[in-house]
Amino acid sequence: MTSSDTSSHPAGADRTFQVDLRGLVDLLSHHLYSSPRVYLRELLQNAVDALTARHRLEPAAPAGAFGIRLYADGSVVRVEDDGVGLTEADVHTFLATIGRSSKRAEQVAEQRADFIGQFGIGLLSCFLVADEIHVLSRSARTPDAPAVEWRGRGDGSYTVRTLRASARPRPGTTVTLTPRADAGEWTRPAQVHALARHFGSLLRHPVTFDDGTHGTDGPGGAPVNPEPAPWTRTYPTPGARSRALAAYGQEALGFTPLDTIELDLPAVGLKGIACVLPEAVPAGRRHGHRVHVKGMLLSEQAEEILPEWAFFVRCVVDAESLRPTASRESLYEDDTLAAVRDALAERLRAWIARAAASDPDLLARFLQAHHLAVKSLAVHDDEILRMLLPWLPFETTDGHTTLDEFARTHRTVLVTSSVEEFRQVASIASAAGLGVVNGGYTYDRELVHRLPEIKPEASVADLDPATLTAHLDPVDRETELAAAAYLARARDALAVFDCDVALRTFQPASAPALLVDSREARHERTRSQLAREQEGGLWGDILGPLRQEAPRAQLILNQLNPLVRTAVAIDEPELARTSAEALYGQAALLSRRPLRPAESSLINRSFLDLLAHALRKDS
């Protein structure tokens, strides 16, 4: 700035901010902002706020008349806008009393409710990358307003000077940073351009970037946001619009969406798209969404915009009325956000309903990838339950199939309470003609029990050991008597596991034994054992009244299996005992439930005993 630019006012004396600037910058860098890169977003937000105020001041100005220009050449970073500008009083309000609470500050906040940010706190973020900030501004509110210069330094001091109007011929504000040597990662020209596109690609005001080379972009610089948001454009056909939105979703989110759902909530000025993920995601994992507020990117990881069950989509939205948090990197949880979340959830439900009604191929591909998300929704949403429950896949004794198809084959649908119980009985139940659904996965048991609401002719019941054993064929009286001695020894050997032993015939004949033992029964036996161990103590007094006959597990031996027919004929007591333990251990392993230490020990011991017996016999 030359001396001819200054007015008759003397240069302002050094003053200091009314906060601990070094402490505040440390707070910003370590606790408020996720990265120093936000400095450019804050400068863009300040410029957008100024342009918003300028358009209010001059509503007749044509669209695009006022803009934002960025410049970075490696030695400086500059952001210039054609906004409303600052008076000297504004400079002191926004830049000299940062952090002070006052009635004036509250009034300013109310006046700026439609803006993205607050000038002063946003400008402070520049100290993350620079030790000195220079602001030159001229207000558009008064035609002959002077220019005002503000220089702030990292030590907390600042100066304010009033300059001749010629120091800035047009209204607006220019912010110039002299980057620190260690901030080159964030202030070199290519990075500034990339950050501008990242944060400002959907801004409604024209933004350009110039790196000082002028190149093929001309003196005006390269456009940062050359096209408006795709959902604001017009297209020749609905198909062309769908393809354009899908292409934008792929570019913004990095995957080809299974389908694209257009979002439009006029009440809060929200528009955007939800892209359906083409592949399943782990249960409970929530993807972040790209949320813009008034065109400025607020966050790429805004989970709070959708309910937890909607983890099968990722969104890109731009909203007018959502409220950012202090860091402006996430959304403030308030009634407006809750209403938006509910409304967007309804849009996703409507998309599922349309797919179910008119596009079965799309529905099938969607359910193949995201059936767990739909199940979690169906548990709480009767409409989705009615529409999609018959189409949802479940693990059954007929393989993975839909409930609709399974219920056509099995008039009574039996459902287990755990995965391990299903694995215990699946092959036996299938051979016996029983229709069993694995109810051990999240939501499955609850949903299967609601099948009669959709298909009144269907019957659903929990599978318990009595139901299964009732479908196994008893052996004849002579066979039972011949095996009585062996069964008695087997019961004695397995008494430590509260396990009974029975002899039946069932398919497949290759299965020597079936261990029927529910998780609830094991828990009850554990409780009963604890009560016995604590007899007379405090826990004994508490658990004693709850004591009942503990349910027993049941080892069902298959008379059709050659190994079992040989075992029940064993006369030698120790060998009979060892064979019974081995059959129990094999059945426990086939159930795929976690083994207790005593069971692991039994399996090892019975194997070694049988091996020793075989070696003695051969010698």
Coordinates of C-alpha atoms in Angstrom, one line a residue:
M1 CA 0.0 0.0 0.0
T2 CA 1.5 3.3 -1.0
S3 CA 1.3 6.5 1.1
S4 CA -1.0 8.1 -1.5
D5 CA -3.6 5.4 -0.6
T6 CA -3.9 6.6 3.0
S7 CA -6.3 9.2 4.1
S8 CA -5.6 12.0 6.5
H9 CA -6.3 9.7 9.4
P10 CA -3.1 8.6 11.1
A11 CA -2.2 4.9 11.0
G12 CA -3.9 3.1 13.9
A13 CA -1.8 2.2 16.8
D14 CA -1.2 -1.4 17.7
R15 CA -4.0 -3.0 19.7
T16 CA -4.6 -6.5 21.0
F17 CA -7.5 -9.0 20.6
Q18 CA -9.7 -9.2 23.7
V19 CA -9.0 -13.0 23.9
D20 CA -5.9 -15.1 24.4
L21 CA -5.2 -15.6 20.7
R22 CA -2.5 -18.2 21.0
G23 CA -4.6 -20.3 23.3
L24 CA -7.6 -19.8 21.0
V25 CA -5.7 -20.9 17.9
D26 CA -4.5 -23.9 19.8
L27 CA -8.1 -24.7 20.8
L28 CA -9.2 -24.4 17.2
S29 CA -6.4 -26.6 15.8
H30 CA -6.6 -29.4 18.4
H31 CA -10.3 -29.4 19.5
L32 CA -12.6 -27.7 17.0
Y33 CA -11.3 -28.1 13.5
S34 CA -10.3 -31.5 12.1
S35 CA -7.6 -30.1 9.9
P36 CA -5.8 -26.8 9.0
R37 CA -7.4 -27.1 5.5
V38 CA -10.6 -25.6 6.9
Y39 CA -9.1 -22.2 6.7
L40 CA -10.1 -21.9 3.1
R41 CA -13.6 -23.1 3.8
E42 CA -13.9 -20.4 6.5
L43 CA -12.7 -17.7 4.0
L44 CA -15.1 -18.9 1.4
Q45 CA -17.9 -18.9 3.9
N46 CA -17.1 -15.3 4.9
A47 CA -17.2 -14.4 1.3
V48 CA -20.5 -16.1 0.7
D49 CA -22.0 -14.4 3.7
A50 CA -20.9 -11.0 2.4
L51 CA -22.4 -11.8 -1.1
T52 CA -25.7 -12.8 0.6
A53 CA -25.8 -9.5 2.4
R54 CA -24.9 -7.6 -0.8
H55 CA -27.8 -9.3 -2.7
R56 CA -30.2 -8.3 0.1
L57 CA -28.9 -4.7 -0.2
E58 CA -29.3 -4.8 -4.0
P59 CA -32.0 -7.3 -4.8
A60 CA -32.3 -6.1 -8.4
A61 CA -28.7 -7.1 -9.2
P62 CA -28.6 -9.9 -11.8
A63 CA -27.5 -13.4 -10.8
G64 CA -23.8 -13.8 -11.1
A65 CA -23.1 -10.1 -10.9
F66 CA -21.1 -10.6 -7.7
G67 CA -18.6 -13.3 -7.3
I68 CA -15.5 -14.7 -5.4
R69 CA -12.0 -14.8 -6.8
L70 CA -9.2 -16.9 -5.3
Y71 CA -5.5 -16.4 -5.9
A72 CA -2.5 -18.4 -4.8
D73 CA 1.0 -18.4 -6.2
G74 CA 3.0 -20.1 -3.4
S75 CA 3.8 -16.8 -1.5
V76 CA 0.3 -15.5 -0.7
V77 CA -3.2 -16.8 -0.6
R78 CA -5.9 -14.2 -1.4
V79 CA -9.7 -14.4 -1.3
E80 CA -11.6 -11.5 -2.8
D81 CA -15.3 -11.0 -2.9
D82 CA -17.8 -8.5 -4.2
G83 CA -19.9 -8.7 -1.0
V84 CA -21.3 -6.0 1.2
G85 CA -18.0 -5.2 2.7
L86 CA -17.1 -3.9 6.2
T87 CA -17.2 -0.5 7.8
E88 CA -14.7 0.5 10.5
A89 CA -17.3 -0.3 13.1
D90 CA -17.8 -3.7 11.5
V91 CA -14.1 -4.4 11.6
H92 CA -14.0 -3.7 15.4
T93 CA -17.2 -5.7 15.9
F94 CA -16.1 -8.8 14.0
L95 CA -12.3 -8.7 14.2
A96 CA -11.4 -6.9 17.4
T97 CA -13.8 -8.3 20.0
I98 CA -13.6 -12.0 19.0
G99 CA -14.9 -14.2 21.8
R100 CA -16.5 -11.4 23.8
S101 CA -20.1 -11.9 24.8
S102 CA -22.3 -8.8 24.5
K103 CA -25.8 -7.7 23.5
R104 CA -24.3 -6.3 20.3
A105 CA -22.8 -9.7 19.4
E106 CA -26.1 -11.4 20.0
Q107 CA -27.9 -8.9 17.7
V108 CA -25.3 -9.5 15.0
A109 CA -25.8 -13.2 15.3
E110 CA -29.5 -12.8 14.9
Q111 CA -29.0 -10.5 11.8
R112 CA -26.7 -13.1 10.3
A113 CA -29.0 -16.1 10.9
D114 CA -29.3 -16.7 7.2
F115 CA -25.6 -16.8 6.7
I116 CA -23.3 -19.7 6.9
G117 CA -20.8 -18.6 9.5
Q118 CA -19.5 -15.7 11.6
F119 CA -16.8 -13.5 10.1
G120 CA -14.5 -13.1 13.1
I121 CA -14.2 -16.7 14.4
G122 CA -13.9 -17.9 10.8
L123 CA -11.1 -15.6 10.1
L124 CA -9.2 -16.8 13.2
S125 CA -8.9 -20.2 11.5
C126 CA -6.4 -18.6 9.1
F127 CA -3.9 -18.4 11.9
L128 CA -3.7 -22.2 11.6
V129 CA -1.6 -21.6 8.4
A130 CA -0.4 -17.9 8.6
D131 CA 1.2 -15.6 11.1
E132 CA -0.3 -12.5 9.6
I133 CA -3.7 -11.7 8.0
H134 CA -4.4 -8.6 6.0
V135 CA -8.0 -7.6 5.4
L136 CA -8.9 -4.7 3.0
S137 CA -12.6 -3.9 2.8
R138 CA -15.1 -1.3 1.6
S139 CA -18.7 -1.1 2.5
A140 CA -21.4 -1.2 -0.1
R141 CA -23.9 0.5 2.2
T142 CA -22.6 4.0 1.6
P143 CA -21.6 5.1 -1.9
D144 CA -18.6 7.2 -0.7
A145 CA -17.5 4.8 2.1
P146 CA -13.8 4.8 2.8
A147 CA -11.7 1.6 2.6
V148 CA -10.7 0.0 5.9
E149 CA -7.5 -2.0 6.4
W150 CA -7.1 -4.5 9.2
R151 CA -3.8 -6.3 9.9
G152 CA -3.8 -9.1 12.5
R153 CA -0.7 -10.9 13.8
G154 CA -0.2 -14.2 15.5
D155 CA 1.0 -12.5 18.7
G156 CA -2.5 -11.1 19.2
S157 CA -1.9 -7.6 18.1
Y158 CA -3.7 -5.8 15.3
T159 CA -4.0 -2.4 13.6
V160 CA -6.9 -0.7 11.9
R161 CA -6.6 2.1 9.4
T162 CA -9.1 4.0 7.3
L163 CA -7.9 4.6 3.7
R164 CA -9.1 6.5 0.7
A165 CA -11.8 4.9 -1.3
S166 CA -9.3 4.5 -4.1
A167 CA -7.5 1.9 -2.1
R168 CA -10.4 -0.4 -3.1
P169 CA -12.4 1.0 -6.0
R170 CA -15.3 -1.4 -5.6
P171 CA -17.2 -2.6 -2.5
G172 CA -16.2 -5.9 -1.1
T173 CA -13.5 -7.5 0.9
T174 CA -10.0 -9.0 0.2
V175 CA -8.3 -11.2 2.7
T176 CA -4.6 -11.9 2.1
L177 CA -2.6 -14.5 4.0
T178 CA 1.2 -14.8 4.1
P179 CA 1.6 -18.6 4.8
R180 CA 4.1 -19.9 7.3
A181 CA 6.8 -22.1 6.0
D182 CA 5.4 -25.2 7.6
A183 CA 1.9 -24.6 6.0
G184 CA 2.9 -25.3 2.4
E185 CA 0.9 -28.5 2.4
W186 CA -2.3 -26.4 2.6
T187 CA -1.3 -23.2 0.8
R188 CA 0.5 -24.2 -2.4
P189 CA -1.6 -23.3 -5.5
A190 CA -2.7 -26.8 -6.6
Q191 CA -3.9 -27.5 -3.0
V192 CA -5.8 -24.3 -2.7
H193 CA -7.5 -25.0 -6.0
A194 CA -8.3 -28.6 -4.9
L195 CA -9.7 -27.3 -1.5
A196 CA -11.8 -24.7 -3.3
R197 CA -13.4 -27.3 -5.5
H198 CA -13.8 -29.7 -2.5
F199 CA -15.6 -27.2 -0.4
G200 CA -17.2 -24.9 -3.0
S201 CA -18.3 -27.0 -5.9
L202 CA -22.0 -26.4 -5.2
L203 CA -21.8 -22.7 -4.2
R204 CA -24.5 -20.6 -5.9
H205 CA -22.1 -17.6 -6.6
P206 CA -19.4 -17.8 -9.3
V207 CA -16.0 -18.7 -7.9
T208 CA -12.7 -18.6 -9.9
F209 CA -9.1 -19.5 -9.1
D210 CA -5.9 -18.0 -10.4
D211 CA -2.4 -19.2 -9.7
G212 CA -0.7 -16.3 -11.4
T213 CA 0.2 -18.1 -14.6
H214 CA -3.0 -17.1 -16.4
G215 CA -2.4 -20.0 -18.8
T216 CA -5.4 -21.1 -20.9
D217 CA -7.9 -19.9 -18.4
G218 CA -7.3 -16.3 -19.1
P219 CA -6.9 -13.5 -16.5
G220 CA -10.3 -14.4 -14.9
G221 CA -8.9 -17.7 -13.7
A222 CA -10.3 -21.2 -13.8
P223 CA -13.9 -21.7 -12.6
V224 CA -14.2 -23.6 -9.3
N225 CA -17.9 -24.3 -9.6
P226 CA -18.6 -24.2 -13.4
E227 CA -22.0 -26.1 -13.2
P228 CA -24.8 -25.9 -10.7
A229 CA -25.9 -28.9 -8.7
P230 CA -27.2 -31.6 -11.0
W231 CA -30.6 -31.7 -9.2
T232 CA -31.2 -28.0 -10.0
R233 CA -30.7 -28.5 -13.8
T234 CA -33.3 -29.4 -16.4
Y235 CA -33.0 -32.5 -18.6
P236 CA -34.7 -33.5 -21.8
T237 CA -36.1 -36.8 -20.4
P238 CA -36.5 -38.5 -17.0
G239 CA -34.0 -41.1 -18.1
A240 CA -31.4 -38.5 -18.9
R241 CA -32.0 -36.9 -15.4
S242 CA -31.6 -40.3 -13.7
R243 CA -28.4 -41.0 -15.6
A244 CA -27.0 -37.6 -14.7
L245 CA -27.8 -38.0 -11.0
A246 CA -26.2 -41.5 -11.0
A247 CA -23.1 -40.2 -12.7
Y248 CA -22.8 -37.4 -10.2
G249 CA -23.3 -39.8 -7.3
Q250 CA -20.5 -42.0 -8.7
E251 CA -18.2 -39.1 -9.0
A252 CA -18.9 -37.7 -5.6
L253 CA -19.1 -40.9 -3.6
G254 CA -16.7 -43.3 -5.5
F255 CA -19.1 -46.2 -6.4
T256 CA -21.6 -47.0 -9.1
P257 CA -25.0 -46.9 -7.3
L258 CA -27.5 -49.7 -7.5
D259 CA -30.1 -47.0 -7.9
T260 CA -30.4 -43.3 -7.2
I261 CA -33.2 -41.8 -5.1
E262 CA -33.9 -38.1 -5.6
L263 CA -34.5 -36.2 -2.4
D264 CA -36.5 -33.0 -2.1
L265 CA -37.7 -31.4 1.1
P266 CA -39.0 -27.9 0.2
A267 CA -39.9 -27.0 3.8
V268 CA -36.2 -26.9 4.7
G269 CA -34.8 -26.2 1.3
L270 CA -33.1 -29.6 1.0
K271 CA -32.3 -31.2 -2.3
G272 CA -30.0 -34.0 -3.2
I273 CA -29.7 -37.7 -3.9
A274 CA -29.4 -40.9 -2.0
C275 CA -27.3 -43.6 -3.7
V276 CA -28.0 -47.2 -3.0
L277 CA -24.8 -49.1 -2.3
P278 CA -24.3 -52.0 -4.7
E279 CA -22.9 -54.3 -2.0
A280 CA -23.8 -55.3 1.5
V281 CA -22.1 -53.5 4.4
P282 CA -21.4 -54.9 7.9
A283 CA -24.4 -54.8 10.2
G284 CA -24.5 -51.6 12.2
R285 CA -21.9 -49.9 10.1
R286 CA -23.0 -46.4 9.2
H287 CA -21.6 -44.5 6.2
G288 CA -21.1 -40.8 6.4
H289 CA -23.0 -38.5 4.0
R290 CA -21.9 -35.4 2.1
V291 CA -23.9 -32.5 3.5
H292 CA -23.8 -29.0 2.0
V293 CA -25.3 -26.0 3.7
K294 CA -26.3 -23.2 1.3
G295 CA -23.9 -24.8 -1.2
M296 CA -20.9 -25.0 1.1
L297 CA -19.6 -28.5 2.0
L298 CA -20.2 -29.0 5.7
S299 CA -19.2 -32.6 6.2
E300 CA -18.4 -35.8 4.3
Q301 CA -19.2 -37.9 7.4
A302 CA -22.5 -36.6 8.6
E303 CA -24.1 -39.8 10.0
E304 CA -26.9 -37.9 11.7
I305 CA -28.8 -37.0 8.5
L306 CA -30.4 -40.5 8.3
P307 CA -31.7 -43.1 10.8
E308 CA -29.4 -46.0 11.8
W309 CA -31.3 -48.6 9.7
A310 CA -30.5 -46.7 6.5
F311 CA -26.9 -47.9 6.2
F312 CA -27.6 -49.2 2.6
V313 CA -27.4 -45.7 1.1
R314 CA -25.1 -42.7 1.0
C315 CA -26.4 -39.2 0.4
V316 CA -25.2 -36.0 -1.1
V317 CA -27.6 -33.2 0.0
D318 CA -27.6 -29.4 0.0
A319 CA -29.9 -27.7 2.6
E320 CA -30.9 -24.2 3.5
S321 CA -32.2 -24.6 7.1
L322 CA -29.9 -27.1 8.8
R323 CA -27.8 -25.8 11.6
P324 CA -24.1 -26.4 11.7
T325 CA -22.2 -27.1 15.0
A326 CA -19.5 -24.6 16.1
S327 CA -16.8 -26.3 14.0
R328 CA -19.2 -26.3 11.0
E329 CA -18.1 -29.9 10.3
S330 CA -21.3 -31.6 11.5
L331 CA -24.9 -30.9 12.1
Y332 CA -26.5 -29.6 15.3
E333 CA -29.0 -32.0 16.8
D334 CA -32.3 -30.1 17.0
D335 CA -36.0 -30.4 16.1
T336 CA -35.3 -29.4 12.5
L337 CA -32.7 -32.1 12.0
A338 CA -35.0 -34.7 13.6
A339 CA -37.8 -33.7 11.2
V340 CA -35.4 -33.9 8.2
R341 CA -34.2 -37.3 9.3
D342 CA -37.8 -38.6 9.6
A343 CA -38.7 -37.1 6.2
L344 CA -35.7 -38.6 4.4
A345 CA -36.5 -42.0 6.1
E346 CA -40.0 -41.8 4.5
R347 CA -38.4 -41.1 1.1
L348 CA -36.4 -44.3 1.5
R349 CA -39.5 -46.3 2.5
A350 CA -41.3 -45.0 -0.5
W351 CA -38.5 -46.1 -2.8
I352 CA -38.6 -49.6 -1.4
A353 CA -42.3 -49.6 -1.9
R354 CA -42.0 -48.5 -5.5
A355 CA -39.4 -51.2 -6.2
A356 CA -41.6 -53.9 -4.7
A357 CA -44.6 -52.8 -6.7
S358 CA -43.0 -52.1 -10.1
D359 CA -39.4 -53.4 -10.4
P360 CA -39.0 -56.9 -9.1
D361 CA -35.5 -57.3 -10.7
L362 CA -34.3 -54.2 -8.8
L363 CA -35.9 -55.4 -5.6
A364 CA -34.2 -58.8 -5.9
R365 CA -30.8 -57.2 -6.4
F366 CA -31.4 -54.8 -3.5
L367 CA -32.6 -57.5 -1.1
Q368 CA -29.7 -59.8 -2.1
A369 CA -27.3 -57.1 -0.9
H370 CA -29.2 -55.4 1.9
H371 CA -31.7 -57.8 3.4
L372 CA -30.3 -57.2 6.9
A373 CA -31.1 -53.5 6.6
V374 CA -34.6 -54.2 5.4
K375 CA -35.2 -56.7 8.2
S376 CA -34.1 -54.1 10.7
L377 CA -36.6 -51.7 9.1
A378 CA -39.4 -54.3 8.9
V379 CA -39.2 -55.0 12.6
H380 CA -40.5 -51.5 13.3
D381 CA -42.3 -50.6 10.2
D382 CA -45.6 -52.5 9.5
E383 CA -45.9 -51.2 6.0
I384 CA -42.4 -52.5 5.0
L385 CA -43.2 -55.7 6.9
R386 CA -46.4 -56.3 4.8
M387 CA -44.6 -55.5 1.5
L388 CA -41.3 -57.3 1.9
L389 CA -41.5 -60.0 4.6
P390 CA -42.6 -62.7 2.0
W391 CA -39.6 -61.7 -0.2
L392 CA -36.9 -61.6 2.5
P393 CA -34.4 -64.5 2.4
F394 CA -33.9 -66.8 5.5
E395 CA -31.7 -69.8 6.3
T396 CA -34.0 -72.8 6.5
T397 CA -33.8 -76.6 6.3
D398 CA -34.6 -76.1 2.6
G399 CA -31.6 -73.9 2.1
H400 CA -31.7 -70.1 1.8
T401 CA -35.2 -69.2 0.6
T402 CA -38.0 -66.7 1.0
L403 CA -40.6 -67.1 3.7
D404 CA -43.3 -67.1 1.1
E405 CA -41.8 -70.1 -0.7
F406 CA -41.0 -71.9 2.5
A407 CA -44.5 -71.5 3.9
R408 CA -46.0 -73.0 0.7
T409 CA -44.0 -76.2 1.4
H410 CA -44.4 -76.4 5.2
R411 CA -47.7 -75.7 6.8
T412 CA -46.1 -75.3 10.2
V413 CA -43.0 -73.2 10.2
L414 CA -40.7 -74.0 13.2
V415 CA -38.1 -71.4 14.2
T416 CA -35.0 -71.9 16.4
S417 CA -33.9 -69.3 19.0
S418 CA -30.2 -69.6 18.1
V419 CA -27.8 -70.4 15.3
E420 CA -26.3 -73.3 17.2
E421 CA -29.7 -74.9 17.8
F422 CA -30.5 -74.7 14.1
R423 CA -27.2 -76.4 13.3
Q424 CA -27.9 -79.1 15.8
V425 CA -31.2 -80.1 14.3
A426 CA -31.1 -79.0 10.6
S427 CA -30.1 -82.3 9.0
I428 CA -32.3 -84.4 11.2
A429 CA -35.3 -82.1 10.9
S430 CA -35.0 -81.9 7.2
A431 CA -34.9 -85.7 6.9
A432 CA -38.0 -85.9 9.2
G433 CA -39.9 -83.5 6.9
L434 CA -39.9 -80.6 9.4
G435 CA -39.6 -77.1 8.2
V436 CA -37.2 -75.2 10.4
V437 CA -36.0 -71.6 10.0
N438 CA -32.8 -70.4 11.7
G439 CA -34.0 -67.7 14.1
G440 CA -30.6 -67.1 15.6
Y441 CA -29.7 -64.1 13.3
T442 CA -30.6 -60.6 14.2
Y443 CA -34.3 -59.8 13.6
D444 CA -35.0 -63.3 12.1
R445 CA -36.9 -65.0 14.9
E446 CA -39.1 -61.9 15.5
L447 CA -39.9 -61.5 11.8
V448 CA -40.7 -65.2 11.3
H449 CA -43.2 -65.1 14.2
R450 CA -44.9 -62.2 12.4
L451 CA -45.5 -64.2 9.2
P452 CA -49.2 -65.0 10.1
E453 CA -49.9 -61.3 10.0
I454 CA -49.1 -61.4 6.3
K455 CA -50.2 -65.0 5.5
P456 CA -53.0 -66.0 7.9
E457 CA -52.9 -69.6 6.7
A458 CA -49.3 -70.0 8.0
S459 CA -48.5 -71.4 11.4
V460 CA -45.3 -70.5 13.3
A461 CA -44.0 -72.1 16.4
D462 CA -40.7 -72.2 18.3
L463 CA -38.8 -75.5 17.9
D464 CA -38.1 -77.2 21.2
P465 CA -36.5 -80.6 22.0
A466 CA -39.9 -82.2 22.5
T467 CA -41.1 -81.2 19.1
L468 CA -38.0 -82.7 17.4
T469 CA -37.9 -85.9 19.4
A470 CA -41.6 -86.4 18.8
H471 CA -40.8 -86.8 15.1
L472 CA -38.1 -89.4 15.6
D473 CA -39.2 -93.0 15.3
P474 CA -38.9 -95.2 18.4
V475 CA -37.1 -98.5 18.2
D476 CA -39.0 -101.8 18.8
R477 CA -39.3 -103.2 22.3
E478 CA -36.8 -106.0 21.8
T479 CA -34.1 -103.6 20.6
E480 CA -34.8 -101.3 23.5
L481 CA -34.4 -104.1 26.0
A482 CA -31.2 -105.4 24.4
A483 CA -29.6 -101.9 24.6
A484 CA -30.8 -101.2 28.2
A485 CA -27.5 -102.1 29.9
Y486 CA -25.5 -99.9 27.5
L487 CA -28.0 -97.0 27.9
A488 CA -27.7 -97.2 31.6
R489 CA -23.9 -97.0 31.5
A490 CA -24.1 -94.2 29.0
R491 CA -26.5 -92.2 31.3
D492 CA -24.1 -92.7 34.2
A493 CA -21.1 -91.6 32.2
L494 CA -22.9 -88.4 31.0
A495 CA -24.7 -87.5 34.2
V496 CA -22.0 -84.9 34.9
F497 CA -23.4 -83.0 31.9
D498 CA -27.0 -83.4 33.0
C499 CA -27.6 -85.4 29.9
D500 CA -30.1 -88.2 29.3
V501 CA -29.6 -90.8 26.6
A502 CA -32.2 -92.3 24.3
L503 CA -32.2 -94.7 21.4
R504 CA -34.3 -93.8 18.3
T505 CA -34.2 -94.2 14.5
F506 CA -33.9 -91.3 12.2
Q507 CA -32.4 -90.1 8.9
P508 CA -29.8 -89.6 7.8
A509 CA -28.4 -93.0 8.9
S510 CA -24.9 -91.6 8.6
A511 CA -25.6 -89.5 11.7
P512 CA -24.7 -91.6 14.8
A513 CA -26.1 -89.2 17.4
L514 CA -28.0 -86.0 17.9
L515 CA -27.4 -83.8 20.9
V516 CA -30.6 -81.8 21.8
D517 CA -29.7 -79.1 24.2
S518 CA -31.1 -75.5 24.1
R519 CA -29.3 -72.4 25.3
E520 CA -32.0 -71.7 27.8
A521 CA -31.6 -75.3 29.3
R522 CA -27.9 -74.8 29.7
H523 CA -28.4 -71.4 31.4
E524 CA -30.9 -73.0 33.8
R525 CA -28.6 -75.8 34.6
T526 CA -25.8 -73.3 35.3
R527 CA -28.1 -71.3 37.6
S528 CA -29.1 -74.5 39.4
Q529 CA -25.5 -75.5 39.9
L530 CA -24.7 -72.1 41.3
A531 CA -27.6 -72.3 43.7
R532 CA -26.3 -75.7 44.9
E533 CA -22.8 -74.4 45.3
Q534 CA -24.0 -71.4 47.3
E535 CA -26.3 -73.4 49.6
G536 CA -26.9 -71.5 52.8
G537 CA -25.1 -68.3 51.6
L538 CA -26.5 -65.0 50.4
W539 CA -26.7 -66.3 46.8
G540 CA -28.3 -69.5 48.0
D541 CA -31.0 -67.4 49.7
I542 CA -31.6 -65.4 46.5
L543 CA -31.5 -68.3 44.1
G544 CA -33.2 -70.9 46.3
P545 CA -36.8 -69.8 45.7
L546 CA -36.1 -69.8 41.9
R547 CA -34.9 -73.4 42.0
Q548 CA -36.7 -75.9 39.8
E549 CA -35.9 -79.2 38.2
A550 CA -33.2 -78.3 35.8
P551 CA -33.9 -79.3 32.2
R552 CA -31.7 -82.0 30.9
A553 CA -29.9 -82.2 27.6
Q554 CA -30.6 -85.4 25.5
L555 CA -28.2 -87.5 23.5
I556 CA -30.3 -89.4 21.0
L557 CA -28.5 -92.4 19.5
N558 CA -29.4 -93.4 16.0
Q559 CA -30.2 -97.2 15.7
L560 CA -29.9 -97.0 11.9
N561 CA -26.2 -96.1 12.2
P562 CA -23.8 -99.1 12.1
L563 CA -21.5 -97.6 14.7
V564 CA -24.3 -97.2 17.2
R565 CA -25.6 -100.8 16.6
T566 CA -22.1 -102.0 17.4
A567 CA -21.7 -99.7 20.5
V568 CA -25.0 -100.8 22.1
A569 CA -23.8 -104.4 22.0
I570 CA -20.6 -103.7 24.0
D571 CA -20.5 -105.8 27.2
E572 CA -17.2 -104.4 28.7
P573 CA -18.3 -101.6 31.1
E574 CA -15.3 -99.3 30.6
L575 CA -15.4 -99.6 26.9
A576 CA -19.1 -98.9 26.8
R577 CA -18.6 -95.8 29.0
T578 CA -15.8 -94.6 26.7
S579 CA -17.8 -95.1 23.6
A580 CA -20.8 -93.2 25.1
E581 CA -18.4 -90.3 25.9
A582 CA -17.0 -90.3 22.4
L583 CA -20.5 -90.2 20.9
Y584 CA -21.5 -87.3 23.1
G585 CA -18.3 -85.5 22.2
Q586 CA -18.9 -86.0 18.4
A587 CA -22.5 -84.8 18.7
A588 CA -21.3 -81.7 20.7
L589 CA -18.8 -80.9 18.0
L590 CA -21.5 -81.2 15.3
S591 CA -23.7 -78.8 17.2
R592 CA -21.0 -76.1 16.6
R593 CA -21.7 -74.5 19.9
P594 CA -18.8 -73.4 22.2
L595 CA -17.5 -76.4 24.2
R596 CA -17.2 -76.2 28.0
P597 CA -13.8 -77.1 29.4
A598 CA -15.2 -80.4 30.7
E599 CA -16.5 -81.3 27.3
S600 CA -13.1 -80.6 25.6
S601 CA -11.4 -82.7 28.2
L602 CA -13.9 -85.5 27.7
I603 CA -13.4 -85.5 23.9
N604 CA -9.6 -85.8 24.3
R605 CA -9.8 -88.5 27.0
S606 CA -12.3 -90.6 25.1
F607 CA -10.3 -90.4 21.9
L608 CA -7.1 -91.5 23.7
D609 CA -8.9 -94.3 25.6
L610 CA -10.4 -95.7 22.3
L611 CA -7.0 -95.5 20.6
A612 CA -5.4 -97.3 23.5
H613 CA -8.1 -100.0 23.4
A614 CA -7.6 -100.5 19.7
L615 CA -3.9 -100.8 20.1
R616 CA -4.2 -103.3 22.9
K617 CA -6.6 -105.3 20.7
D618 CA -4.2 -105.4 17.8
S619 CA -1.2 -106.4 19.9

